Coordinates of C-alpha atoms and ligand atoms in Angstrom, one line a residue:
M444 CA 0.1 0.3 -0.2
Q445 CA 1.4 3.1 -1.0
D446 CA 1.9 6.1 1.9
K447 CA -1.3 7.7 3.2
I448 CA -2.4 11.0 1.4
W449 CA -4.1 13.2 3.7
L450 CA -7.2 15.7 3.5
S451 CA -5.5 18.4 5.4
S452 CA -2.4 18.0 8.2
P453 CA -0.2 19.9 10.4
H454 CA 2.4 21.4 8.7
M455 CA 5.3 22.9 11.1
G456 CA 7.5 25.6 10.1
E457 CA 10.9 26.2 11.6
N458 CA 10.5 28.1 14.5
E459 CA 7.5 26.6 16.5
F460 CA 9.9 24.8 18.5
S461 CA 11.7 27.5 19.7
Y462 CA 8.4 28.9 21.2
V463 CA 7.5 25.9 22.8
K464 CA 11.2 25.4 24.4
Q465 CA 10.9 29.3 25.6
A466 CA 7.9 28.0 27.7
F467 CA 9.3 25.2 29.0
D468 CA 12.5 26.7 29.7
T469 CA 10.5 29.8 32.1
N470 CA 7.9 27.4 33.3
W471 CA 5.3 29.6 31.8
I472 CA 3.1 25.9 31.5
A473 CA -0.4 27.3 31.9
P474 CA -3.3 28.8 30.4
L475 CA -1.6 31.9 30.1
G476 CA 1.8 33.5 29.6
P477 CA 4.2 35.5 27.1
N478 CA 3.2 33.4 24.1
V479 CA -0.3 33.7 24.5
D480 CA -0.1 37.3 24.7
G481 CA 2.4 37.4 21.7
F482 CA 0.0 35.0 19.6
E483 CA -2.5 37.2 20.2
Q484 CA -0.7 40.4 19.4
D485 CA 0.2 38.6 15.9
L486 CA -2.9 38.0 15.1
A487 CA -4.2 41.7 15.7
T488 CA -1.4 42.7 13.8
F489 CA -1.9 40.5 10.5
L490 CA -6.1 41.2 10.4
G491 CA -5.8 44.9 10.8
H492 CA -8.6 47.1 11.4
N493 CA -7.9 47.7 15.0
T494 CA -9.3 44.0 16.1
H495 CA -8.5 42.9 19.0
V496 CA -8.0 39.2 19.8
A497 CA -8.7 36.2 22.7
A498 CA -6.9 33.3 22.4
L499 CA -9.1 30.2 23.6
S500 CA -9.3 26.6 23.7
S501 CA -11.1 26.2 20.2
G502 CA -13.0 27.8 17.7
T503 CA -16.4 26.6 19.1
A504 CA -15.3 27.7 22.5
A505 CA -15.2 31.2 20.8
L506 CA -18.3 30.9 18.5
H507 CA -20.3 30.4 22.1
L508 CA -18.6 33.2 24.3
A509 CA -19.5 35.5 21.2
L510 CA -23.2 34.6 21.3
I511 CA -22.7 34.8 25.6
I512 CA -21.5 38.4 24.8
L513 CA -24.1 39.2 22.5
G514 CA -27.0 38.2 24.9
V515 CA -28.2 34.8 22.9
Q516 CA -30.4 33.4 26.0
A517 CA -32.6 30.4 26.2
R518 CA -35.6 30.9 23.5
D519 CA -33.8 33.0 21.1
E520 CA -33.1 32.7 17.7
V521 CA -30.0 32.9 15.8
I522 CA -29.6 32.6 12.1
C523 CA -26.5 30.4 10.9
Q524 CA -25.8 29.0 7.4
S525 CA -26.6 25.8 7.0
M526 CA -23.8 24.5 4.9
T527 CA -21.4 24.2 7.6
F528 CA -19.7 22.1 10.1
S529 CA -21.8 21.2 13.0
A530 CA -19.3 23.6 15.6
S531 CA -20.9 26.3 13.6
A532 CA -24.4 25.6 15.1
N533 CA -23.7 23.9 18.4
P534 CA -23.4 27.0 20.3
I535 CA -26.8 28.2 19.7
A536 CA -27.8 25.3 21.2
Y537 CA -25.3 25.2 24.2
Q538 CA -27.5 28.6 25.4
G539 CA -30.8 27.1 25.0
A540 CA -31.6 29.3 21.7
T541 CA -32.8 28.0 18.2
P542 CA -30.9 27.8 14.9
V543 CA -32.7 29.1 11.9
F544 CA -30.3 27.7 9.5
V545 CA -30.5 29.7 5.9
D546 CA -29.6 28.4 2.4
S547 CA -26.4 28.8 -0.2
E548 CA -26.4 30.4 -2.3
P549 CA -24.3 28.9 -5.8
H550 CA -21.2 31.0 -6.7
T551 CA -19.3 31.0 -3.2
W552 CA -21.4 27.9 -1.3
N553 CA -22.0 30.2 1.2
M554 CA -24.7 32.2 3.1
S555 CA -27.7 33.2 0.2
P556 CA -28.3 36.9 0.9
E557 CA -32.2 36.2 -0.3
F558 CA -32.8 34.0 1.9
L559 CA -31.4 35.7 4.6
E560 CA -33.5 38.8 4.2
E561 CA -36.2 36.0 3.5
A562 CA -35.6 34.6 7.2
I563 CA -35.3 37.7 8.9
Q564 CA -38.8 38.7 7.9
D565 CA -40.6 35.9 8.2
R566 CA -39.2 35.4 11.9
I567 CA -40.1 39.1 12.5
S568 CA -43.7 38.3 11.0
K569 CA -43.6 35.6 13.8
G570 CA -42.6 37.6 16.4
K571 CA -38.9 36.5 17.2
K572 CA -36.6 39.2 15.8
P573 CA -33.0 36.8 15.4
K574 CA -30.1 38.2 17.9
A575 CA -27.0 37.1 15.7
I576 CA -26.2 36.1 12.1
I577 CA -23.4 33.1 11.5
V578 CA -22.2 33.5 8.3
V579 CA -19.2 31.1 7.1
H580 CA -16.9 31.2 4.7
L581 CA -16.6 27.4 3.7
Y582 CA -13.6 26.3 2.2
G583 CA -11.8 29.6 2.6
M584 CA -14.1 30.7 0.2
P585 CA -15.6 34.1 1.0
A586 CA -19.0 34.7 1.6
E587 CA -21.1 37.4 -0.3
M588 CA -20.3 40.2 2.2
D589 CA -21.4 43.1 1.1
R590 CA -24.8 42.0 0.6
I591 CA -24.8 40.4 3.7
M592 CA -23.4 43.4 6.1
A593 CA -25.9 45.5 4.4
I594 CA -29.0 43.2 5.2
A595 CA -27.9 42.6 8.7
D596 CA -27.4 46.6 8.8
R597 CA -30.8 47.3 7.7
Y598 CA -32.4 45.2 10.6
A599 CA -29.8 45.8 13.2
I600 CA -28.3 42.2 13.8
P601 CA -25.2 41.7 14.4
V602 CA -23.2 39.1 12.1
I603 CA -20.6 36.9 13.5
E604 CA -17.7 35.9 11.4
D605 CA -16.9 32.0 11.0
A606 CA -13.8 32.4 9.4
A607 CA -12.1 29.3 11.3
E608 CA -11.6 28.0 7.7
A609 CA -10.6 31.5 6.3
L610 CA -7.4 33.0 8.3
G611 CA -5.5 34.8 5.2
S612 CA -8.5 35.2 2.5
T613 CA -9.8 38.3 1.9
Y614 CA -12.8 40.4 0.4
K615 CA -12.3 43.4 -1.8
G616 CA -8.6 43.6 -0.3
Q617 CA -10.0 43.0 3.8
P618 CA -9.5 39.8 5.7
L619 CA -12.0 38.1 6.3
G620 CA -12.9 38.2 10.6
T621 CA -12.9 41.7 10.5
F622 CA -16.4 42.1 8.6
G623 CA -18.4 40.9 11.4
A624 CA -19.3 42.5 15.0
M625 CA -17.0 39.5 16.1
S626 CA -15.8 36.7 14.2
I627 CA -14.1 33.0 15.4
L628 CA -11.1 31.6 14.0
S629 CA -9.9 28.0 14.4
F630 CA -6.6 26.2 15.1
N631 CA -7.6 23.1 14.8
G632 CA -5.4 19.8 13.7
N633 CA -6.9 20.2 10.0
K634 CA -6.8 23.7 9.2
I635 CA -4.7 26.4 7.6
I636 CA -2.7 26.6 10.5
T637 CA -2.9 24.9 13.5
T638 CA -2.1 25.2 17.4
S639 CA -3.1 21.5 17.9
G640 CA -6.0 22.4 19.4
G641 CA -7.3 26.1 19.4
G642 CA -9.0 28.7 18.5
A643 CA -10.1 32.9 18.6
L644 CA -12.5 35.6 19.1
V645 CA -11.6 39.1 17.1
S646 CA -13.6 42.0 17.4
A647 CA -12.8 45.8 16.8
N648 CA -14.6 46.5 20.3
E649 CA -12.0 46.2 22.9
E650 CA -14.5 45.5 25.9
W651 CA -16.0 42.6 23.8
I652 CA -12.4 41.0 24.0
R653 CA -11.6 42.0 28.0
K654 CA -15.0 40.3 28.9
A655 CA -14.4 36.9 26.7
R656 CA -10.8 36.8 27.7
F657 CA -12.5 37.6 31.7
L658 CA -15.5 34.7 31.2
A659 CA -12.7 32.4 29.4
T660 CA -10.7 31.7 32.6
Q661 CA -13.8 31.0 35.0
A662 CA -15.2 34.8 35.3
R663 CA -13.2 35.4 38.4
D664 CA -13.9 39.0 40.0
N665 CA -10.9 41.0 41.2
A666 CA -10.4 39.8 44.9
P667 CA -8.0 37.8 47.3
H668 CA -10.3 34.7 47.1
Y669 CA -12.3 32.8 44.4
Q670 CA -15.2 35.8 44.1
H671 CA -17.5 35.3 41.1
S672 CA -20.6 37.1 39.9
H673 CA -21.2 35.2 36.5
I674 CA -20.9 31.7 35.3
G675 CA -17.6 31.0 33.7
Y676 CA -15.9 28.9 31.3
N677 CA -12.4 27.2 31.0
Y678 CA -11.9 28.1 28.1
R679 CA -8.0 29.7 27.5
M680 CA -5.5 28.3 25.3
S681 CA -2.7 27.0 27.1
N682 CA 0.7 28.7 26.4
I683 CA 2.2 25.6 24.8
C684 CA -0.5 26.2 22.6
A685 CA 0.3 29.7 21.8
G686 CA 3.6 29.1 21.1
I687 CA 3.0 26.5 18.3
G688 CA 0.6 29.1 17.1
R689 CA 3.6 32.0 17.0
G690 CA 5.6 29.7 14.8
Q691 CA 2.5 29.2 12.9
M692 CA 2.0 32.9 12.3
D693 CA 5.7 33.2 10.7
V694 CA 4.8 30.6 7.7
L695 CA 0.6 31.6 7.2
P696 CA 1.4 33.9 4.2
L697 CA 3.3 30.7 2.6
R698 CA 1.1 28.3 3.9
V699 CA -1.8 30.2 2.0
Q700 CA 0.2 30.5 -1.4
Q701 CA 1.4 26.5 -1.2
R702 CA -2.4 25.6 -0.7
R703 CA -3.6 28.4 -3.8
D704 CA -0.8 26.4 -5.4
N705 CA -2.8 22.8 -4.8
Y706 CA -5.8 24.7 -6.2
E707 CA -4.1 25.5 -9.3
F708 CA -2.5 22.4 -9.8
Y709 CA -6.5 21.1 -9.5
L710 CA -8.2 23.8 -11.8
K711 CA -5.6 22.6 -14.8
A712 CA -5.7 19.2 -14.4
F713 CA -9.7 18.9 -14.4
A714 CA -9.5 21.7 -17.2
G715 CA -10.3 19.2 -19.8
V716 CA -13.1 17.0 -17.8
A717 CA -16.4 18.2 -18.6
A718 CA -17.5 15.8 -15.4
V719 CA -15.5 17.9 -12.8
Q720 CA -16.0 21.5 -11.8
V721 CA -13.7 23.3 -10.0
L722 CA -14.8 26.2 -7.4
Q723 CA -13.7 29.3 -8.8
E724 CA -13.8 32.8 -7.3
P725 CA -16.4 34.9 -8.2
T726 CA -14.7 38.1 -9.1
I727 CA -12.0 39.4 -8.3
D728 CA -13.7 41.0 -4.8
F729 CA -13.0 37.0 -3.5
Y730 CA -9.7 36.2 -2.1
S731 CA -9.8 32.6 -0.9
N732 CA -7.0 30.9 1.1
R733 CA -7.9 27.7 -0.9
W734 CA -8.0 25.7 3.0
L735 CA -9.1 23.0 1.1
S736 CA -9.9 22.3 -3.1
T737 CA -13.1 21.5 -3.6
I738 CA -14.8 20.3 -6.8
L739 CA -18.5 19.0 -8.3
V740 CA -18.8 15.7 -9.6
D741 CA -21.7 15.9 -12.1
D742 CA -22.6 12.0 -12.8
A743 CA -25.0 13.4 -15.8
Q744 CA -22.3 13.4 -17.8
E745 CA -21.0 10.5 -19.7
P746 CA -19.7 8.1 -18.4
G747 CA -22.3 8.7 -15.5
V748 CA -19.0 8.7 -12.4
S749 CA -20.4 9.9 -9.2
R750 CA -18.3 11.4 -6.1
E751 CA -19.0 8.1 -4.5
D752 CA -17.2 6.5 -7.2
I753 CA -14.4 9.3 -6.6
R754 CA -14.2 9.1 -3.4
L755 CA -14.3 5.2 -3.1
A756 CA -11.8 4.5 -5.9
L757 CA -9.5 7.3 -3.7
E758 CA -10.5 5.6 -0.6
K759 CA -8.7 2.2 -1.8
V760 CA -5.6 3.5 -2.7
N761 CA -5.2 5.2 0.6
I762 CA -6.4 8.7 -0.7
E763 CA -8.4 10.8 1.9
S764 CA -11.0 12.7 0.6
R765 CA -14.7 14.0 1.8
P766 CA -17.8 14.7 0.9
L767 CA -18.9 19.0 1.4
W768 CA -20.2 19.7 4.8
K769 CA -23.6 17.8 5.0
P770 CA -26.5 21.2 5.7
M771 CA -27.2 21.4 9.6
H772 CA -31.1 21.3 8.2
L773 CA -30.5 17.6 7.0
Q774 CA -28.5 16.5 10.7
P775 CA -31.0 14.3 12.8
V776 CA -29.8 16.4 16.0
F777 CA -31.2 19.5 13.6
A778 CA -34.5 18.2 12.4
H779 CA -36.7 20.6 14.1
A780 CA -35.7 23.7 13.5
P781 CA -36.5 26.4 10.8
Y782 CA -34.4 26.4 7.3
Y783 CA -35.2 29.0 4.2
G784 CA -33.9 27.6 0.9
D785 CA -34.3 26.0 -2.3
G786 CA -32.0 23.2 -1.8
T787 CA -28.7 24.5 -3.3
S788 CA -26.9 23.1 -0.4
E789 CA -28.2 19.6 -0.5
K790 CA -27.2 19.5 -4.5
L791 CA -23.8 20.5 -3.0
F792 CA -23.7 17.8 -0.6
D793 CA -24.7 15.3 -3.5
K794 CA -22.2 16.4 -5.7
G795 CA -19.2 18.0 -3.8
L796 CA -15.9 16.3 -2.7
C797 CA -13.0 17.7 -0.9
L798 CA -10.0 17.0 -2.1
P799 CA -6.4 16.7 -0.4
S800 CA -5.1 20.3 0.1
G801 CA -2.4 20.1 2.5
S802 CA 0.5 22.6 2.0
N803 CA 2.7 20.0 2.7
L804 CA 1.6 17.7 -0.4
T805 CA 4.0 17.0 -2.8
A806 CA 3.9 17.6 -6.5
T807 CA 4.2 13.7 -6.7
D808 CA 0.7 13.3 -4.3
L809 CA -0.8 15.7 -6.1
E810 CA 0.0 13.8 -9.5
R811 CA -1.5 10.6 -8.1
V812 CA -4.4 11.9 -6.6
V813 CA -5.4 13.4 -10.5
D814 CA -4.1 10.2 -12.0
H815 CA -6.6 8.4 -9.8
I816 CA -9.4 10.6 -10.5
N817 CA -8.7 10.4 -14.2
A818 CA -8.7 6.9 -14.1
C819 CA -12.4 6.8 -12.9
F820 CA -13.4 8.4 -15.8
R821 CA -11.3 5.5 -18.1
S822 CA -12.4 2.5 -15.8
I823 CA -16.3 3.0 -16.9
P824 CA -17.3 2.5 -20.7
A825 CA -19.3 5.1 -22.3
Ligands
PLP1467 C1 -12.9 24.2 12.3 C2 -14.4 24.5 12.6 C3 -15.1 25.3 13.2 C4 -14.6 24.8 15.0 O1 -13.3 25.1 15.3 P1 -13.0 24.0 16.5 O2 -11.6 24.9 16.5 O3 -12.4 23.1 16.0 O4 -13.8 24.1 17.8 C5 -16.1 25.9 13.4 N1 -16.4 26.1 12.0 C6 -16.2 25.7 11.0 C7 -17.2 26.5 9.4 C8 -14.9 24.8 11.7 O5 -14.4 24.5 9.7

């Protein structure tokens, strides 16, 4: 069996280990310390736009704190993109609130502005104005931010950007993660940069970020004994993990370039394959970090190869690929949540496949992936 080719595996640079060693040498083995401060500063500098950053234990924790800070409570409603990873929606349930799912549009695969507005109007007419909108930049592709922000502003509903997959992407030249009232990042092991596990809450509102740090460290009031006036959480990032993050920030621009190069390779390789469509940036305004390269497979085209045919063929030769995120409104756990859309995300889920996209893939790896996909089209007689 040939070596495994992963969908997206960790890729360390040269400096991560020295930041971690510094933490050991100075005994900062805790959920605070110079690496945590440094990593927050590195992220704020990278994003610009007066952002402040709280480094946390995960992207999911960051989203949970964002909802708490925006005052989301039991029986509230929060609008969320349906096509996403479950971690975008779970924190809504942590608060006892109800997610209202909105379908995707076909150009970015992200939240449809039309269905967003329809959902807001319908929820308001039913007597419940949504408390927040969670928009996701799937696979690094920016959502239609101008239109989404305009709608959110018109109804005065705060936007939370789930930029877990989109660090390094921009919309009209502005980094994703700087458009919403708040945004979240993830440094899980499969993301474009990783701290093994971790996340961050980002906002231009410094007071909110201070509050996030407070809530993330058990909400301890200022007193010599342990005194609490709020329910707290243990959501801070460790100084060890933050050391990895500081090293990864040194190579982030390179990682974006490497992932974009993977995408270019696939784009060229499938240019002559009518049944395979590669997701392109809709206009020059959209700049994706290409966290994952994704394709749609049209099995109505001769010779009738499906997404699953390709996924299983790759699995047989030790190559990992994965269907696109299954929309949340189709998940058993969210079966009773309201949904607004026309089935676009369901169609994407049926036809879509994420291809190996790590920044550490070699040219040989990429050729192996493409050869096996092309073989699928040759092995079935027309
Ligand atoms: C990874 C991911 C998250 C969650 O981040 P964790 O750090 O794993 O908790 C949230 N949303 C999306 C879209 C993600 O891909």
